[in-house]
PDB file of C-alpha atoms in Angstrom:
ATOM      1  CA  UNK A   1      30.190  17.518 -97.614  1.00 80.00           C
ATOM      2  CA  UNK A   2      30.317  21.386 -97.575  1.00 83.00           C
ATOM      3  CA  UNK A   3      27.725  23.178 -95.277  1.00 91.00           C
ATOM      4  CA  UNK A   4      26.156  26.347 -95.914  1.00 94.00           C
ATOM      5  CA  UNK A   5      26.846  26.955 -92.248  1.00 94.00           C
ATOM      6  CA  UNK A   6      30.858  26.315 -93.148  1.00 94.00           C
ATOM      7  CA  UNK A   7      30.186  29.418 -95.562  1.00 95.00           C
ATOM      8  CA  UNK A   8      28.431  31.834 -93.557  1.00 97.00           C
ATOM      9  CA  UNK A   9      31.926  33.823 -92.252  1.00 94.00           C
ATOM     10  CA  UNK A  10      33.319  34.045 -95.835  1.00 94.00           C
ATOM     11  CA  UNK A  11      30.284  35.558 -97.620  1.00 97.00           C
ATOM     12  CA  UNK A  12      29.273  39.007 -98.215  1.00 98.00           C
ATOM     13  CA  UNK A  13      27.383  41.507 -96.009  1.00 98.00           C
ATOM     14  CA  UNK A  14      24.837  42.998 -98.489  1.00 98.00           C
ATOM     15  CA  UNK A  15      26.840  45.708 -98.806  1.00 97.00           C
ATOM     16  CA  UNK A  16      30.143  44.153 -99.215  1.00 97.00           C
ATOM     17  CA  UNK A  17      27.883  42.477-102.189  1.00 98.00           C
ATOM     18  CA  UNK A  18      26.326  45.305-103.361  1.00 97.00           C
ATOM     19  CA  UNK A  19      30.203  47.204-103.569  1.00 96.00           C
ATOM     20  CA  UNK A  20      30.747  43.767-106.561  1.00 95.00           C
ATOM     21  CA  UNK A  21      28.292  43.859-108.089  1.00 96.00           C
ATOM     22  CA  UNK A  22      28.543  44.983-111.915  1.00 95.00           C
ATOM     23  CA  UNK A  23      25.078  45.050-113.875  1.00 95.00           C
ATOM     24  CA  UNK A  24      21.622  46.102-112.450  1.00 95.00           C
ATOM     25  CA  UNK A  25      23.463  47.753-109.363  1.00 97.00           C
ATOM     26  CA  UNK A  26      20.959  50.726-109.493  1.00 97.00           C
ATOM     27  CA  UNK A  27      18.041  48.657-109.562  1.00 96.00           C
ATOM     28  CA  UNK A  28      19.037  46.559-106.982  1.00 98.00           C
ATOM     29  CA  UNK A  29      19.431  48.959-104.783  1.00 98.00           C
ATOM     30  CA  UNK A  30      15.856  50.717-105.681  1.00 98.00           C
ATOM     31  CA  UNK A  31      14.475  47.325-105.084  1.00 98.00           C
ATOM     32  CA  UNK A  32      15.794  47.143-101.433  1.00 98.00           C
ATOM     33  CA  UNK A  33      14.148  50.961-101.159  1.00 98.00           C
ATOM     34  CA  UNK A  34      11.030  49.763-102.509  1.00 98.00           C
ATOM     35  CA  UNK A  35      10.401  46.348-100.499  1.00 98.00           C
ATOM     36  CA  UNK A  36       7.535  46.684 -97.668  1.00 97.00           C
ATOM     37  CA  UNK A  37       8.396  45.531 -94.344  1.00 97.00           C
ATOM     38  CA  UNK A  38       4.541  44.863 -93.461  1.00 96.00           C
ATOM     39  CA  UNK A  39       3.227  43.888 -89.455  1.00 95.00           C
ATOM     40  CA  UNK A  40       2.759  40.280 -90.286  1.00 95.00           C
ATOM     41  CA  UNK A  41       6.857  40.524 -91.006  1.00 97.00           C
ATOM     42  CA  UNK A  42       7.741  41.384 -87.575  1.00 96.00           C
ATOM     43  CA  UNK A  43       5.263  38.192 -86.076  1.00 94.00           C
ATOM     44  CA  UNK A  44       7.059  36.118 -88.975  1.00 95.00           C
ATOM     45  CA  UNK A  45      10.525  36.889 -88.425  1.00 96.00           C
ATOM     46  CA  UNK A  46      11.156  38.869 -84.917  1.00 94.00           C
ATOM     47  CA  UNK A  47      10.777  36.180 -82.739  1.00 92.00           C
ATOM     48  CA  UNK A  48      13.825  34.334 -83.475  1.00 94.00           C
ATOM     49  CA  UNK A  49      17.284  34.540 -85.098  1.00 96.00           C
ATOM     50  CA  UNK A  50      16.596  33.835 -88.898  1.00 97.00           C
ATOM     51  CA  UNK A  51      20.087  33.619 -90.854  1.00 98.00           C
ATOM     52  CA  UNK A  52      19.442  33.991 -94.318  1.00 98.00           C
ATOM     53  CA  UNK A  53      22.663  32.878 -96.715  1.00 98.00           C
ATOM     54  CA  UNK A  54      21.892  33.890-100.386  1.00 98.00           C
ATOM     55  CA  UNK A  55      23.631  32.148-102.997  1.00 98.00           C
ATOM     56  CA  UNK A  56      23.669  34.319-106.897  1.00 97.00           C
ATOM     57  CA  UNK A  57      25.056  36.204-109.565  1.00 97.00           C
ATOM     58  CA  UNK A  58      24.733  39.974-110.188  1.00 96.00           C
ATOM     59  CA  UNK A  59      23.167  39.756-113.976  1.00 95.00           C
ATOM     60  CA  UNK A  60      20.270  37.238-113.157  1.00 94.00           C
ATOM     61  CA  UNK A  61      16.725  38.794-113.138  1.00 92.00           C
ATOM     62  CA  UNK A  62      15.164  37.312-110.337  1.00 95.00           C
ATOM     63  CA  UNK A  63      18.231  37.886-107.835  1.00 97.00           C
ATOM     64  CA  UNK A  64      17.526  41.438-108.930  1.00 96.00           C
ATOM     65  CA  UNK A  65      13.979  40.755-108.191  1.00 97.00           C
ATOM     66  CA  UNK A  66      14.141  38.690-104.756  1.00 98.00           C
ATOM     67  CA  UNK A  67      17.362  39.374-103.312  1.00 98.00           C
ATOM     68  CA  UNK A  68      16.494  42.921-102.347  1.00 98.00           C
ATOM     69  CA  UNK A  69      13.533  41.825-100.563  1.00 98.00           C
ATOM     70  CA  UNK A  70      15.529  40.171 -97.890  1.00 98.00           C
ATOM     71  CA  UNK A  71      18.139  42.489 -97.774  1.00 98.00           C
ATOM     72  CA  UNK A  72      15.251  45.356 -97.189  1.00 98.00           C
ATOM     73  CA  UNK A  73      13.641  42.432 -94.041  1.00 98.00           C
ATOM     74  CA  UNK A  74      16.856  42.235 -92.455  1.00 98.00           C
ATOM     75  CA  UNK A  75      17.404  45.901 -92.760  1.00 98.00           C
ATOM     76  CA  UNK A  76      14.183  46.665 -90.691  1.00 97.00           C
ATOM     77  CA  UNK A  77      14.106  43.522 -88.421  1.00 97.00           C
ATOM     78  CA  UNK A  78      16.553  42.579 -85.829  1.00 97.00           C
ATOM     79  CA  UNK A  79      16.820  39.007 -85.710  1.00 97.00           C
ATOM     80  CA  UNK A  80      17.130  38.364 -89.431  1.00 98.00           C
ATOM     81  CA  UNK A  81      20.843  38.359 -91.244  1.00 98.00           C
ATOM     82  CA  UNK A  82      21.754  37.894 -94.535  1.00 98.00           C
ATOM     83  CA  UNK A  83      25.147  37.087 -96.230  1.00 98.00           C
ATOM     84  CA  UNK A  84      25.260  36.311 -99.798  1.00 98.00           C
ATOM     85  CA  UNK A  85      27.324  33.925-101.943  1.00 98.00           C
ATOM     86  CA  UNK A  86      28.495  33.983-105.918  1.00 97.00           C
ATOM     87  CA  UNK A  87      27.576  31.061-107.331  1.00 96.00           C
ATOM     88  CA  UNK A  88      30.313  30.774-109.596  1.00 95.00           C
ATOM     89  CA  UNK A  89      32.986  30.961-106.540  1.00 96.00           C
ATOM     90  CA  UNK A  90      30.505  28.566-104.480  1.00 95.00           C
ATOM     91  CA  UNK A  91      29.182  25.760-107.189  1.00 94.00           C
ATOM     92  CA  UNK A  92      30.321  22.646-104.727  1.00 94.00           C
ATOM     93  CA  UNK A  93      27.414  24.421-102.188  1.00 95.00           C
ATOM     94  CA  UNK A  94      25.000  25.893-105.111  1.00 95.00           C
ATOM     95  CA  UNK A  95      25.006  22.244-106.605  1.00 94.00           C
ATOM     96  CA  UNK A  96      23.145  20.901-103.140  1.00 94.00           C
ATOM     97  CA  UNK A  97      20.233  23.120-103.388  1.00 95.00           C
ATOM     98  CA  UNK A  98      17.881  21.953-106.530  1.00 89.00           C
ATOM     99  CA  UNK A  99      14.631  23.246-107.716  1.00 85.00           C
ATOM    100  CA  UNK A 100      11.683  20.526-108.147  1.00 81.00           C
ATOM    101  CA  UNK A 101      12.649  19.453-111.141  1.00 83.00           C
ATOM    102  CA  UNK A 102      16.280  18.618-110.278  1.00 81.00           C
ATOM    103  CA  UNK A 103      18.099  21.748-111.825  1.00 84.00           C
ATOM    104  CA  UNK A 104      20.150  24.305-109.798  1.00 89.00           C
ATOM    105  CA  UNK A 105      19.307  27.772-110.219  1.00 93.00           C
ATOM    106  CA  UNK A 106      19.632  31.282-108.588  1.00 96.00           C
ATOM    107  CA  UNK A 107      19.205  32.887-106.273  1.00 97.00           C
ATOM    108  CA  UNK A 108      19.007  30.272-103.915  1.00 97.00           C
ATOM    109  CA  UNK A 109      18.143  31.525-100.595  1.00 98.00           C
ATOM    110  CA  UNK A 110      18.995  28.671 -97.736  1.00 98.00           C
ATOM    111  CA  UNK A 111      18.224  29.574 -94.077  1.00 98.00           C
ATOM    112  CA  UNK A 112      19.882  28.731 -90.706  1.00 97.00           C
ATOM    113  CA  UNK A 113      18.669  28.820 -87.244  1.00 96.00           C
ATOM    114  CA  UNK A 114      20.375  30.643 -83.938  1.00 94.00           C
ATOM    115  CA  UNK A 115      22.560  27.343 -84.144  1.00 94.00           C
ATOM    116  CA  UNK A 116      23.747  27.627 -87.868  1.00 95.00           C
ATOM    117  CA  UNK A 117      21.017  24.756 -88.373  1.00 95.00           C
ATOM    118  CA  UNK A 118      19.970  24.206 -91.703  1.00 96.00           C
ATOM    119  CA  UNK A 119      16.056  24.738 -91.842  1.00 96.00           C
ATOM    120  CA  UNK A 120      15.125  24.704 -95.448  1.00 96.00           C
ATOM    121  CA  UNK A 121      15.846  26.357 -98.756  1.00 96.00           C
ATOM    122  CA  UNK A 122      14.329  28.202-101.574  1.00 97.00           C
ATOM    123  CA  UNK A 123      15.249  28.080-105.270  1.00 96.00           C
ATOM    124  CA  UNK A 124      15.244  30.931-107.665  1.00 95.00           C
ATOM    125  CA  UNK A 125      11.590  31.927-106.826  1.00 95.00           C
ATOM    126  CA  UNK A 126       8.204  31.230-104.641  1.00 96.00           C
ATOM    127  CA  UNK A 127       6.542  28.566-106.484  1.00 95.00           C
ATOM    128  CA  UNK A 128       3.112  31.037-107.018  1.00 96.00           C
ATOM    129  CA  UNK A 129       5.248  33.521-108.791  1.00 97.00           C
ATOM    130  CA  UNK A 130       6.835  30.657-111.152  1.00 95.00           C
ATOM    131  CA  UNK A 131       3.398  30.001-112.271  1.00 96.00           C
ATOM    132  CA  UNK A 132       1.830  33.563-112.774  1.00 97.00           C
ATOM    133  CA  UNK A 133       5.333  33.809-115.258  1.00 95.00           C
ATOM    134  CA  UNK A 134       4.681  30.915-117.048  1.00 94.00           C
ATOM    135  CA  UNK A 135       0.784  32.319-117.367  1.00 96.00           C
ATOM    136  CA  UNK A 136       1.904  35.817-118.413  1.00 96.00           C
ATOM    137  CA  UNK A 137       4.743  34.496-121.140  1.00 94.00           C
ATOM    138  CA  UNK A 138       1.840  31.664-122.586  1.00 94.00           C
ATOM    139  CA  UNK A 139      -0.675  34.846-122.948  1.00 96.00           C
ATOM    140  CA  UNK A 140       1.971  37.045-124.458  1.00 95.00           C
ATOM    141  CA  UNK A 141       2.942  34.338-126.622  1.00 93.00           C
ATOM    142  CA  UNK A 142      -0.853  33.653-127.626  1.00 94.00           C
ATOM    143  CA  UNK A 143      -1.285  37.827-128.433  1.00 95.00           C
ATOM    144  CA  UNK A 144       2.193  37.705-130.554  1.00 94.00           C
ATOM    145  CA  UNK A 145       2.456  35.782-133.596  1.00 91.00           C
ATOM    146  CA  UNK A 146       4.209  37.573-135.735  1.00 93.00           C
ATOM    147  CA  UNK A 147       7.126  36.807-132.922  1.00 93.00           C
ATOM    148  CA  UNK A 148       9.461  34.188-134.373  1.00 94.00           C
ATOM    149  CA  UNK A 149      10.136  31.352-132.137  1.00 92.00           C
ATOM    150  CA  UNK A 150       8.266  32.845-129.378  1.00 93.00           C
ATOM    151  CA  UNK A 151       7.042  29.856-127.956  1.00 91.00           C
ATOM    152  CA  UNK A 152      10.274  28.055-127.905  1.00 91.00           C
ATOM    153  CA  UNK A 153      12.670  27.774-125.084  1.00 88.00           C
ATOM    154  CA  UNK A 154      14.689  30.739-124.040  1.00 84.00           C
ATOM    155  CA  UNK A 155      17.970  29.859-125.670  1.00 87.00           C
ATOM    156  CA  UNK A 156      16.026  28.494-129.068  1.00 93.00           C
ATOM    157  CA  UNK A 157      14.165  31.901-129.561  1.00 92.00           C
ATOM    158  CA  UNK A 158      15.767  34.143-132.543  1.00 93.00           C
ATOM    159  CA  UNK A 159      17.762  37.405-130.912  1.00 94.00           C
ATOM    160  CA  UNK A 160      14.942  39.907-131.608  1.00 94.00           C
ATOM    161  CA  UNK A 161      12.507  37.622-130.128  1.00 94.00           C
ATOM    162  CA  UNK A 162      14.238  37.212-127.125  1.00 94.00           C
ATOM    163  CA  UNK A 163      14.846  41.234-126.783  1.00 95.00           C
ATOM    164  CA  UNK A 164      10.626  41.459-127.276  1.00 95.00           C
ATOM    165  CA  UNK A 165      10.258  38.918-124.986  1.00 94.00           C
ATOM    166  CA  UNK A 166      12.452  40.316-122.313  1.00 93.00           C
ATOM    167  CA  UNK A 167      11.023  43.949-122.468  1.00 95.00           C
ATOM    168  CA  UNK A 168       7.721  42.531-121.804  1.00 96.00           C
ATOM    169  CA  UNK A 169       9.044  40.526-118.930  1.00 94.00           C
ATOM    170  CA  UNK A 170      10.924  43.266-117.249  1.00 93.00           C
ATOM    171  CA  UNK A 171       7.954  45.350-117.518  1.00 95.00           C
ATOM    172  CA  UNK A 172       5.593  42.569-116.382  1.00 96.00           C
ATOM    173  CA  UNK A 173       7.698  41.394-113.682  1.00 95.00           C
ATOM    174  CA  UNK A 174       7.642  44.945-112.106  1.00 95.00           C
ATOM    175  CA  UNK A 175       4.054  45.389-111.710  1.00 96.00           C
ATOM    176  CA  UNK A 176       4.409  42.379-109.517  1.00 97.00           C
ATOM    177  CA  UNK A 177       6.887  43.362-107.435  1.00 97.00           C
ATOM    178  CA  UNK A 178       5.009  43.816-104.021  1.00 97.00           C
ATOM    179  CA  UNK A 179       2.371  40.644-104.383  1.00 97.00           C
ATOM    180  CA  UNK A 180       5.948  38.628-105.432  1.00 98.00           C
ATOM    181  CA  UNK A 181       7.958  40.025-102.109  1.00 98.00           C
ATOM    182  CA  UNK A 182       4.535  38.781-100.185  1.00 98.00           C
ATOM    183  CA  UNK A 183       4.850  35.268-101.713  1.00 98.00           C
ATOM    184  CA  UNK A 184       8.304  35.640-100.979  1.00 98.00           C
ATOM    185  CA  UNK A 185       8.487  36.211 -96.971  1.00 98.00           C
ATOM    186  CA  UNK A 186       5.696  34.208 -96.867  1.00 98.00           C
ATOM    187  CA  UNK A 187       7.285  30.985 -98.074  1.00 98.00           C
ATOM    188  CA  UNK A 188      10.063  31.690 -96.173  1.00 98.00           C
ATOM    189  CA  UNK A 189       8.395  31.978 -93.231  1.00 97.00           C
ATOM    190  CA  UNK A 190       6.726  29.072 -93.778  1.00 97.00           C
ATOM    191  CA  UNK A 191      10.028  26.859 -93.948  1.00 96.00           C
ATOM    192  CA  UNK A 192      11.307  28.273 -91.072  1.00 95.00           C
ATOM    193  CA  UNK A 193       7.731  27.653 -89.225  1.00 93.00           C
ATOM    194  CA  UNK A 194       7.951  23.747 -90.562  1.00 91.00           C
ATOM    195  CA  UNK A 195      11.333  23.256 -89.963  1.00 87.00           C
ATOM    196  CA  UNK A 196      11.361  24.428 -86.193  1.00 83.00           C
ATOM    197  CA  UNK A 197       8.031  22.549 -85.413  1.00 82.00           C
ATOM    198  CA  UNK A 198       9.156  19.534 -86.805  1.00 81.00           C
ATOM    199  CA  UNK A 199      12.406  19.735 -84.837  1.00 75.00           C
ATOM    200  CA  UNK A 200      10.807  20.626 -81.501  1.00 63.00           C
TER     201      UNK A 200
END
């Protein structure tokens, strides 16, 4: 069975990735500017090599979102790398890493001790941040009737539904941009924490 570890020499530097990338580049890139690198960062994630392999697609929100956030941490902090994967090139690896309820999505961010050790893995987004979205689209759904389909699944919503719906999101989603990169290195940092306790 295929290893993220196997991986790790043939993906992308982040800016290897960032040279591929074909939608959202400019975003991306003012989401890496924007991330904070806060104190509690450097206790989290300065004390030991942290490899971080990223596995996405350029046109998916929340890789536009999260992505940059680690990209930004191992900017400013020594012992963390990251290396990125696309999906579509990678689906034997992408297919091991499931959210919850047993579907793959991305980014996935999987992370590897000084040893290449798997440690734990996150999928698409901190669980917190999943919930405040499902919150925010019920009360914008609740406020807009007149929306056709609005309270249907993505794919089932009529296109001028969908366009509403994703201005509001876009808009939404960055207003939550620094709470979301705390929830972010936090649960991280938390797998990492678990995985190396439980190991030692």
């Amino acid at each position: 069975m295929v290893s993220a570890a196997e991986r790790w020499e043939s993906a992308l530097t982040p800016d290897d990735y960032l040279a591929t990338m074909q939608q959202y580049r400019d975003q991306f890139e003012a989401n890496i500017s924007r991330t904070r690198i806060m104190p509690g960062d450097w206790a989290a994630f300065g004390q030991e090599p942290l490899f971080i392999l990223v596995i996405t697609e350029d046109w998916c929100p929340d890789s536009v979102q999260f992505v940059p956030m680690v990209i930004a941490l191992a900017r400013r902090i020594p012992t963390v790398e990251v290396r990125i994967l696309h999906r579509s090139e990678h689906r034997d690896l992408a297919d091991r890493y499931r959210r919850p309820d047993g579907s793959q999505a991305i980014p996935t961010f999987v992370l590897l001790d000084a040893e290449m050790q798997e440690l734990g893995y996150l999928v698409e987004r901190p669980e917190r941040a999943t919930q405040e979205l499902r919150e925010a689209l019920a009360e914008f759904a609740a406020q807009h009737h007149e929306l056709k389909g609005v309270t249907r699944p993505w794919s089932e919503m009529p296109a001028e539904t969908r366009m509403a719906v994703r201005t509001f999101l876009e808009e939404w989603r960055d207003r939550q941009f620094d709470r979301w990169t705390r929830y972010l290195f936090e649960d991280l940092a938390e797998i990492a924490k678990t995985a190396r306790v439980r190991a030692a």
